[in-house]
Amino acid sequence: MADAWTKMGHRVVVVSAAFHHLHMEPRTPGAQRIGRVDFWFLDTPRYGNESLGRLRNNLYFGPRLRLNANGIANLFGKPDLVIASSPHLFFVRAAEKVARRFNAKFWVEVRDLWPKSIVALGMTPAWHPLVKVLAWEERRAYRSADHVVCLLANAEVHMRSRGLAANKFTWIPNGVSDEEIQRALEITAVTHSQLTRITRAKAQGRRVVFYAGGMGPPNAMEVIVDAARVAAKTNPDISFVLIGSGGSRESLEQRAADLPNVEFLDEVDRSVVHAMLHASDCAVVSFHKNSLYDYGISPNKLFDYCLFAPRTVIACEATALSGLGELVTTRCEPDDAAGLARALASALAAPGRPPAERIAVARRYSYSELAARYLA
């Protein structure tokens, strides 16, 4: 999104923690340009797998932001708009104060509904004091924001019940870059050993179902593995190739240890994943049945799947897919392995969606389109 705004002629600065568990390596605090986008990395504490260390990192971000705000403004200019983008809420108040300091508009971008998400996914009990603090911060964020942008199509009712005023909500989902859309037109140029494994399986008459993404508890990967177990009996020509990492991967591999139609592969570069999606017969993603998803979903993988894979099957409730239904070819109910296996077999029996049609759909979610909608 920042890259798209830069192309539109706006000066964009992304302020981020110098240390985060998703970074390949810690960043040097201060200004840095990555591609076309300017970043300012804040010196925040490092942490390992412990949740208290991560919480400490989150809590440091707000004070570090306020401390560095003048330096950022001196280098890049005073902001016209400050966007506080979640997931966590501990820095939102600091972002508001920075916006008011420079007489800028203050928006909040909600990527996850905190604290509802961490309670609904079983990460924190509802009675925990942290949940109470986050609920207070959530209400304050909605009341103080000049506008709220959210990735979840149905979240406005929830936000209005917690203090968001009318006409202050806009739905903007995730999307794909224009470069990725162009890559979809040139995808056959990619070569990789893991890609060869898929093409070899297809040459042997196999139908390949592909998953790429996180392998943690929210990803409902066990349903995909159990669907593979069903398919091994009902559709033995279907193979499942699963790529990713996460806390559940080891248990998933154990769950699938006796299945000849399931293969786990190590993570590879994004361009290789796109080529593997293109070479596969179908992409799959699964969600658990959870009231949290009534507000909508917006997983990055869904846009990649639409753009590169000839078919996409998703297991989720209909309300979860609000606004994004055109990205998939087949939907089935969640937490039903047999139903997912049937949906995959049905999708594979039908013609794949032509690349031109998939690209046309993806263009409606290109970041150039979304960036214009965002600022409109």
Tab-separated table of C-alpha atoms in Angstrom:
chain	number	residue	atom	x	y	z
A	1	MET	CA	0.000	0.000	0.000
A	2	ALA	CA	2.816	2.401	0.876
A	3	ASP	CA	4.490	1.617	-2.438
A	4	ALA	CA	1.236	2.344	-4.304
A	5	TRP	CA	0.807	5.673	-2.501
A	6	THR	CA	4.395	6.565	-3.369
A	7	LYS	CA	3.656	5.923	-7.033
A	8	MET	CA	0.647	8.241	-6.712
A	9	GLY	CA	3.017	11.028	-5.690
A	10	HIS	CA	2.537	10.952	-1.917
A	11	ARG	CA	5.419	10.992	0.550
A	12	VAL	CA	5.004	7.902	2.714
A	13	VAL	CA	6.979	6.904	5.790
A	14	VAL	CA	6.388	3.527	7.423
A	15	VAL	CA	7.321	3.502	11.114
A	16	SER	CA	8.085	-0.008	12.337
A	17	ALA	CA	9.772	-1.836	15.196
A	18	ALA	CA	13.430	-2.580	14.455
A	19	PHE	CA	12.957	-6.048	15.958
A	20	HIS	CA	9.997	-8.270	15.137
A	21	HIS	CA	9.724	-12.040	14.945
A	22	LEU	CA	8.676	-11.853	11.283
A	23	HIS	CA	11.829	-9.964	10.295
A	24	MET	CA	14.530	-12.170	8.828
A	25	GLU	CA	17.007	-10.139	10.902
A	26	PRO	CA	16.756	-7.043	13.145
A	27	ARG	CA	16.795	-3.676	11.395
A	28	THR	CA	19.141	-0.840	12.242
A	29	PRO	CA	17.167	1.846	14.126
A	30	GLY	CA	16.552	5.033	12.165
A	31	ALA	CA	15.798	5.898	8.555
A	32	GLN	CA	16.113	3.378	5.740
A	33	ARG	CA	14.725	3.130	2.224
A	34	ILE	CA	13.446	-0.246	1.058
A	35	GLY	CA	12.532	-0.269	-2.601
A	36	ARG	CA	10.657	2.962	-3.208
A	37	VAL	CA	9.393	3.338	0.374
A	38	ASP	CA	10.978	5.195	3.286
A	39	PHE	CA	11.023	3.450	6.670
A	40	TRP	CA	11.920	4.596	10.157
A	41	PHE	CA	12.754	1.734	12.488
A	42	LEU	CA	12.287	2.219	16.221
A	43	ASP	CA	14.701	0.635	18.702
A	44	THR	CA	12.501	-1.905	20.506
A	45	PRO	CA	13.525	-4.820	22.768
A	46	ARG	CA	14.276	-8.214	21.282
A	47	TYR	CA	12.373	-11.293	22.406
A	48	GLY	CA	12.274	-15.033	21.893
A	49	ASN	CA	9.305	-17.355	22.131
A	50	GLU	CA	8.120	-15.954	25.442
A	51	SER	CA	4.912	-13.901	25.370
A	52	LEU	CA	6.123	-11.454	28.044
A	53	GLY	CA	9.092	-10.476	25.878
A	54	ARG	CA	6.801	-9.848	22.952
A	55	LEU	CA	4.462	-7.794	25.131
A	56	ARG	CA	7.426	-5.725	26.322
A	57	ASN	CA	8.384	-5.095	22.694
A	58	ASN	CA	4.821	-3.953	21.943
A	59	LEU	CA	4.710	-1.627	24.947
A	60	TYR	CA	7.986	0.055	23.978
A	61	PHE	CA	6.741	1.005	20.513
A	62	GLY	CA	4.438	3.872	21.550
A	63	PRO	CA	6.956	5.746	23.731
A	64	ARG	CA	9.670	5.248	21.102
A	65	LEU	CA	7.310	6.648	18.461
A	66	ARG	CA	6.670	9.815	20.452
A	67	LEU	CA	10.371	10.187	21.194
A	68	ASN	CA	11.312	9.894	17.493
A	69	ALA	CA	8.390	11.852	16.021
A	70	ASN	CA	10.207	15.180	15.712
A	71	GLY	CA	13.233	13.525	14.094
A	72	ILE	CA	10.965	11.768	11.578
A	73	ALA	CA	9.168	15.029	10.787
A	74	ASN	CA	12.440	16.939	10.444
A	75	LEU	CA	13.736	14.425	7.905
A	76	PHE	CA	10.579	13.692	5.921
A	77	GLY	CA	8.328	16.653	6.623
A	78	LYS	CA	5.355	17.092	8.921
A	79	PRO	CA	2.607	14.538	8.267
A	80	ASP	CA	-0.832	15.395	6.886
A	81	LEU	CA	-2.163	11.984	7.900
A	82	VAL	CA	-1.055	9.536	10.595
A	83	ILE	CA	-2.394	5.973	10.275
A	84	ALA	CA	-2.134	3.696	13.312
A	85	SER	CA	-2.195	0.177	11.848
A	86	SER	CA	-2.841	-2.727	14.228
A	87	PRO	CA	-2.581	-5.728	15.070
A	88	HIS	CA	-1.893	-4.596	18.649
A	89	LEU	CA	-3.369	-1.450	20.195
A	90	PHE	CA	-0.734	-0.383	22.710
A	91	PHE	CA	0.684	2.357	20.483
A	92	VAL	CA	-2.576	3.860	19.178
A	93	ARG	CA	-2.747	6.556	21.828
A	94	ALA	CA	0.858	7.580	21.076
A	95	ALA	CA	0.074	7.741	17.340
A	96	GLU	CA	-2.919	9.983	18.087
A	97	LYS	CA	-0.770	12.345	20.153
A	98	VAL	CA	1.797	12.540	17.336
A	99	ALA	CA	-0.978	13.341	14.849
A	100	ARG	CA	-2.387	16.076	17.092
A	101	ARG	CA	1.127	17.473	17.657
A	102	PHE	CA	1.455	18.116	13.927
A	103	ASN	CA	-2.221	19.017	13.360
A	104	ALA	CA	-2.597	15.956	11.104
A	105	LYS	CA	-5.603	13.743	10.518
A	106	PHE	CA	-5.576	10.580	12.631
A	107	TRP	CA	-6.840	7.294	11.229
A	108	VAL	CA	-6.838	3.805	12.718
A	109	GLU	CA	-6.397	0.785	10.451
A	110	VAL	CA	-7.748	-2.407	12.002
A	111	ARG	CA	-6.209	-5.614	10.723
A	112	ASP	CA	-7.396	-7.771	13.644
A	113	LEU	CA	-10.210	-7.132	16.101
A	114	TRP	CA	-8.337	-6.856	19.382
A	115	PRO	CA	-9.042	-8.095	21.995
A	116	LYS	CA	-11.842	-10.130	20.425
A	117	SER	CA	-9.422	-12.047	18.182
A	118	ILE	CA	-7.121	-13.292	20.915
A	119	VAL	CA	-10.082	-14.367	23.066
A	120	ALA	CA	-12.004	-16.070	20.230
A	121	LEU	CA	-8.891	-17.949	19.091
A	122	GLY	CA	-8.194	-19.166	22.629
A	123	MET	CA	-4.962	-17.225	23.058
A	124	THR	CA	-6.090	-15.304	26.153
A	125	PRO	CA	-9.045	-15.938	28.513
A	126	ALA	CA	-11.776	-13.297	28.552
A	127	TRP	CA	-11.235	-12.626	32.262
A	128	HIS	CA	-7.556	-11.743	31.852
A	129	PRO	CA	-6.667	-8.168	32.917
A	130	LEU	CA	-4.846	-7.681	29.616
A	131	VAL	CA	-8.132	-8.229	27.770
A	132	LYS	CA	-9.780	-5.558	29.910
A	133	VAL	CA	-6.999	-3.101	29.125
A	134	LEU	CA	-7.157	-3.859	25.425
A	135	ALA	CA	-10.950	-3.484	25.384
A	136	TRP	CA	-10.568	-0.031	26.933
A	137	GLU	CA	-7.886	0.882	24.374
A	138	GLU	CA	-10.111	-0.417	21.564
A	139	ARG	CA	-13.044	1.789	22.588
A	140	ARG	CA	-10.746	4.774	22.958
A	141	ALA	CA	-9.248	4.185	19.505
A	142	TYR	CA	-12.673	4.150	17.837
A	143	ARG	CA	-13.775	7.303	19.649
A	144	SER	CA	-10.587	9.258	18.939
A	145	ALA	CA	-10.014	8.307	15.298
A	146	ASP	CA	-11.045	10.692	12.551
A	147	HIS	CA	-11.681	7.594	10.435
A	148	VAL	CA	-11.309	3.824	10.726
A	149	VAL	CA	-10.232	1.543	7.889
A	150	CYS	CA	-10.698	-2.193	8.390
A	151	LEU	CA	-9.758	-5.315	6.445
A	152	LEU	CA	-12.919	-7.109	7.624
A	153	ALA	CA	-16.051	-6.358	5.602
A	154	ASN	CA	-18.591	-6.878	8.400
A	155	ALA	CA	-16.757	-5.217	11.294
A	156	GLU	CA	-18.617	-1.901	11.393
A	157	VAL	CA	-21.445	-3.184	13.611
A	158	HIS	CA	-18.911	-4.395	16.172
A	159	MET	CA	-17.059	-1.076	16.082
A	160	ARG	CA	-20.243	1.007	16.340
A	161	SER	CA	-21.152	-0.948	19.474
A	162	ARG	CA	-17.838	0.164	20.957
A	163	GLY	CA	-18.021	3.848	20.228
A	164	LEU	CA	-17.273	4.375	16.535
A	165	ALA	CA	-19.403	7.188	15.129
A	166	ALA	CA	-21.492	6.827	11.979
A	167	ASN	CA	-19.837	7.421	8.593
A	168	LYS	CA	-16.348	6.784	9.933
A	169	PHE	CA	-15.882	3.220	8.648
A	170	THR	CA	-14.350	2.064	5.351
A	171	TRP	CA	-13.658	-1.529	4.303
A	172	ILE	CA	-10.372	-2.011	2.456
A	173	PRO	CA	-9.184	-5.648	2.184
A	174	ASN	CA	-5.704	-6.949	1.506
A	175	GLY	CA	-4.709	-7.251	-2.130
A	176	VAL	CA	-1.965	-7.888	-4.657
A	177	SER	CA	0.671	-5.610	-6.126
A	178	ASP	CA	0.699	-4.614	-9.768
A	179	GLU	CA	4.099	-6.316	-9.991
A	180	GLU	CA	2.540	-9.615	-8.868
A	181	ILE	CA	-0.175	-9.265	-11.487
A	182	GLN	CA	2.510	-8.759	-14.109
A	183	ARG	CA	4.368	-11.783	-12.717
A	184	ALA	CA	1.264	-13.896	-13.296
A	185	LEU	CA	1.712	-13.228	-17.009
A	186	GLU	CA	5.344	-14.404	-16.909
A	187	ILE	CA	5.152	-17.187	-14.332
A	188	THR	CA	6.426	-19.953	-16.634
A	189	ALA	CA	9.966	-18.498	-16.432
A	190	VAL	CA	10.482	-19.712	-12.822
A	191	THR	CA	12.508	-22.858	-12.076
A	192	HIS	CA	13.070	-24.551	-8.700
A	193	SER	CA	13.547	-28.088	-7.357
A	194	GLN	CA	10.311	-27.951	-5.347
A	195	LEU	CA	8.428	-26.789	-8.428
A	196	THR	CA	9.850	-29.792	-10.293
A	197	ARG	CA	8.300	-32.101	-7.688
A	198	ILE	CA	4.865	-30.797	-8.590
A	199	THR	CA	5.361	-31.032	-12.347
A	200	ARG	CA	6.736	-34.564	-11.952
A	201	ALA	CA	3.685	-35.618	-9.900
A	202	LYS	CA	1.368	-34.206	-12.550
A	203	ALA	CA	3.287	-36.016	-15.287
A	204	GLN	CA	2.540	-39.224	-13.361
A	205	GLY	CA	-1.199	-38.481	-13.520
A	206	ARG	CA	-1.562	-36.980	-10.047
A	207	ARG	CA	-3.836	-34.006	-9.265
A	208	VAL	CA	-1.986	-31.636	-6.943
A	209	VAL	CA	-3.720	-29.685	-4.167
A	210	PHE	CA	-1.445	-26.970	-2.794
A	211	TYR	CA	-1.342	-25.020	0.480
A	212	ALA	CA	1.116	-22.243	1.312
A	213	GLY	CA	1.013	-20.239	4.520
A	214	GLY	CA	1.088	-20.386	8.283
A	215	MET	CA	0.738	-23.638	10.173
A	216	GLY	CA	-0.540	-22.462	13.529
A	217	PRO	CA	-3.770	-23.211	15.430
A	218	PRO	CA	-5.886	-20.556	13.612
A	219	ASN	CA	-5.086	-22.049	10.195
A	220	ALA	CA	-7.218	-25.211	10.581
A	221	MET	CA	-4.536	-27.262	8.865
A	222	GLU	CA	-5.599	-30.445	10.636
A	223	VAL	CA	-8.840	-30.315	8.627
A	224	ILE	CA	-6.818	-30.268	5.397
A	225	VAL	CA	-4.727	-33.228	6.576
A	226	ASP	CA	-7.878	-35.131	7.550
A	227	ALA	CA	-9.402	-34.305	4.144
A	228	ALA	CA	-6.289	-35.835	2.579
A	229	ARG	CA	-6.932	-38.984	4.611
A	230	VAL	CA	-10.459	-39.156	3.200
A	231	ALA	CA	-9.211	-38.441	-0.332
A	232	ALA	CA	-6.627	-41.242	-0.049
A	233	LYS	CA	-9.564	-43.659	-0.048
A	234	THR	CA	-12.053	-41.871	-2.322
A	235	ASN	CA	-9.730	-40.099	-4.788
A	236	PRO	CA	-6.300	-41.736	-4.613
A	237	ASP	CA	-5.008	-39.680	-7.569
A	238	ILE	CA	-5.063	-36.475	-5.475
A	239	SER	CA	-1.801	-35.398	-3.801
A	240	PHE	CA	-1.452	-32.678	-1.182
A	241	VAL	CA	1.637	-30.442	-1.105
A	242	LEU	CA	1.830	-28.253	2.011
A	243	ILE	CA	4.364	-25.449	2.427
A	244	GLY	CA	4.829	-23.233	5.474
A	245	SER	CA	5.891	-23.038	9.081
A	246	GLY	CA	4.331	-22.476	12.466
A	247	GLY	CA	3.738	-23.950	15.875
A	248	SER	CA	1.511	-26.744	14.584
A	249	ARG	CA	3.732	-28.040	11.789
A	250	GLU	CA	5.378	-30.828	13.801
A	251	SER	CA	2.048	-32.185	15.060
A	252	LEU	CA	0.593	-31.925	11.550
A	253	GLU	CA	3.476	-33.950	10.125
A	254	GLN	CA	2.880	-36.589	12.782
A	255	ARG	CA	-0.830	-36.581	11.964
A	256	ALA	CA	-0.024	-37.210	8.289
A	257	ALA	CA	2.900	-39.602	8.839
A	258	ASP	CA	1.040	-42.615	7.400
A	259	LEU	CA	-0.461	-40.763	4.433
A	260	PRO	CA	1.286	-41.384	1.093
A	261	ASN	CA	-0.625	-38.520	-0.553
A	262	VAL	CA	0.679	-35.718	1.732
A	263	GLU	CA	4.048	-34.005	1.443
A	264	PHE	CA	5.374	-31.175	3.624
A	265	LEU	CA	7.965	-28.884	2.032
A	266	ASP	CA	10.148	-26.121	3.449
A	267	GLU	CA	9.380	-22.467	2.845
A	268	VAL	CA	10.679	-20.923	-0.370
A	269	ASP	CA	10.740	-17.453	-1.914
A	270	ARG	CA	7.407	-15.881	-2.753
A	271	SER	CA	8.085	-16.052	-6.497
A	272	VAL	CA	8.595	-19.822	-6.211
A	273	VAL	CA	5.351	-20.198	-4.245
A	274	HIS	CA	3.550	-18.366	-7.033
A	275	ALA	CA	5.056	-20.724	-9.603
A	276	MET	CA	4.016	-23.732	-7.508
A	277	LEU	CA	0.471	-22.390	-7.286
A	278	HIS	CA	0.471	-21.963	-11.048
A	279	ALA	CA	1.703	-25.528	-11.561
A	280	SER	CA	-0.766	-27.079	-9.112
A	281	ASP	CA	-4.343	-28.069	-9.935
A	282	CYS	CA	-5.995	-26.454	-6.926
A	283	ALA	CA	-5.148	-24.292	-3.918
A	284	VAL	CA	-6.814	-24.866	-0.556
A	285	VAL	CA	-7.326	-22.847	2.616
A	286	SER	CA	-9.337	-23.741	5.703
A	287	PHE	CA	-10.808	-21.863	8.663
A	288	HIS	CA	-12.388	-23.182	11.824
A	289	LYS	CA	-16.003	-22.434	12.639
A	290	ASN	CA	-15.679	-19.393	14.902
A	291	SER	CA	-17.935	-16.412	15.555
A	292	LEU	CA	-14.875	-14.204	15.040
A	293	TYR	CA	-15.055	-14.843	11.298
A	294	ASP	CA	-18.605	-13.494	11.108
A	295	TYR	CA	-16.882	-10.111	10.779
A	296	GLY	CA	-14.986	-11.280	7.701
A	297	ILE	CA	-11.554	-12.525	6.712
A	298	SER	CA	-8.783	-11.126	4.532
A	299	PRO	CA	-5.878	-13.598	4.345
A	300	ASN	CA	-3.075	-12.542	2.009
A	301	LYS	CA	-2.885	-16.055	0.571
A	302	LEU	CA	-6.416	-15.834	-0.820
A	303	PHE	CA	-5.367	-13.108	-3.270
A	304	ASP	CA	-2.254	-15.038	-4.309
A	305	TYR	CA	-4.353	-18.166	-4.761
A	306	CYS	CA	-6.831	-16.357	-7.003
A	307	LEU	CA	-4.107	-14.834	-9.139
A	308	PHE	CA	-1.905	-17.891	-9.636
A	309	ALA	CA	-3.913	-21.096	-9.043
A	310	PRO	CA	-6.484	-22.444	-11.551
A	311	ARG	CA	-8.878	-23.358	-8.729
A	312	THR	CA	-9.275	-22.252	-5.111
A	313	VAL	CA	-11.265	-24.146	-2.494
A	314	ILE	CA	-11.963	-22.558	0.886
A	315	ALA	CA	-13.546	-24.106	3.965
A	316	CYS	CA	-15.344	-21.368	5.908
A	317	GLU	CA	-18.799	-20.050	6.640
A	318	ALA	CA	-20.440	-17.841	4.023
A	319	THR	CA	-20.362	-14.736	6.235
A	320	ALA	CA	-16.598	-15.006	6.565
A	321	LEU	CA	-16.184	-14.612	2.819
A	322	SER	CA	-18.257	-11.425	2.580
A	323	GLY	CA	-16.937	-9.185	-0.172
A	324	LEU	CA	-14.352	-11.722	-1.341
A	325	GLY	CA	-16.446	-14.503	-2.854
A	326	GLU	CA	-15.172	-13.914	-6.386
A	327	LEU	CA	-11.641	-14.845	-5.291
A	328	VAL	CA	-12.534	-18.528	-4.868
A	329	THR	CA	-14.068	-21.162	-7.092
A	330	THR	CA	-15.577	-23.397	-4.379
A	331	ARG	CA	-16.601	-22.902	-0.748
A	332	CYS	CA	-17.530	-25.628	1.737
A	333	GLU	CA	-18.424	-25.634	5.414
A	334	PRO	CA	-15.629	-25.452	8.022
A	335	ASP	CA	-14.413	-28.274	10.276
A	336	ASP	CA	-15.746	-30.980	7.950
A	337	ALA	CA	-12.873	-33.010	6.499
A	338	ALA	CA	-15.147	-35.231	4.417
A	339	GLY	CA	-16.951	-32.176	3.060
A	340	LEU	CA	-13.632	-30.554	2.161
A	341	ALA	CA	-12.490	-33.727	0.390
A	342	ARG	CA	-15.722	-33.738	-1.649
A	343	ALA	CA	-15.344	-30.039	-2.465
A	344	LEU	CA	-11.793	-30.600	-3.689
A	345	ALA	CA	-12.834	-33.553	-5.858
A	346	SER	CA	-15.716	-31.541	-7.296
A	347	ALA	CA	-13.479	-28.558	-8.046
A	348	LEU	CA	-10.897	-30.783	-9.731
A	349	ALA	CA	-13.587	-32.383	-11.883
A	350	ALA	CA	-14.590	-28.971	-13.254
A	351	PRO	CA	-12.557	-26.840	-15.687
A	352	GLY	CA	-10.024	-24.498	-14.108
A	353	ARG	CA	-10.637	-20.773	-14.197
A	354	PRO	CA	-8.810	-19.217	-17.172
A	355	PRO	CA	-5.814	-17.024	-16.309
A	356	ALA	CA	-7.365	-13.964	-17.966
A	357	GLU	CA	-10.430	-14.254	-15.734
A	358	ARG	CA	-8.334	-14.681	-12.576
A	359	ILE	CA	-6.178	-11.699	-13.479
A	360	ALA	CA	-9.276	-9.583	-14.120
A	361	VAL	CA	-10.562	-10.421	-10.644
A	362	ALA	CA	-7.167	-9.766	-9.052
A	363	ARG	CA	-6.945	-6.344	-10.698
A	364	ARG	CA	-9.964	-5.267	-8.652
A	365	TYR	CA	-7.829	-5.947	-5.561
A	366	SER	CA	-4.587	-4.476	-6.880
A	367	TYR	CA	-2.885	-2.150	-4.424
A	368	SER	CA	-3.046	0.656	-6.968
A	369	GLU	CA	-6.858	0.336	-6.904
A	370	LEU	CA	-7.044	-0.135	-3.135
A	371	ALA	CA	-4.657	2.783	-2.483
A	372	ALA	CA	-6.920	5.135	-4.464
A	373	ARG	CA	-10.018	3.854	-2.610
A	374	TYR	CA	-8.222	4.233	0.707
A	375	LEU	CA	-7.479	7.916	0.214
A	376	ALA	CA	-10.742	8.751	-1.524
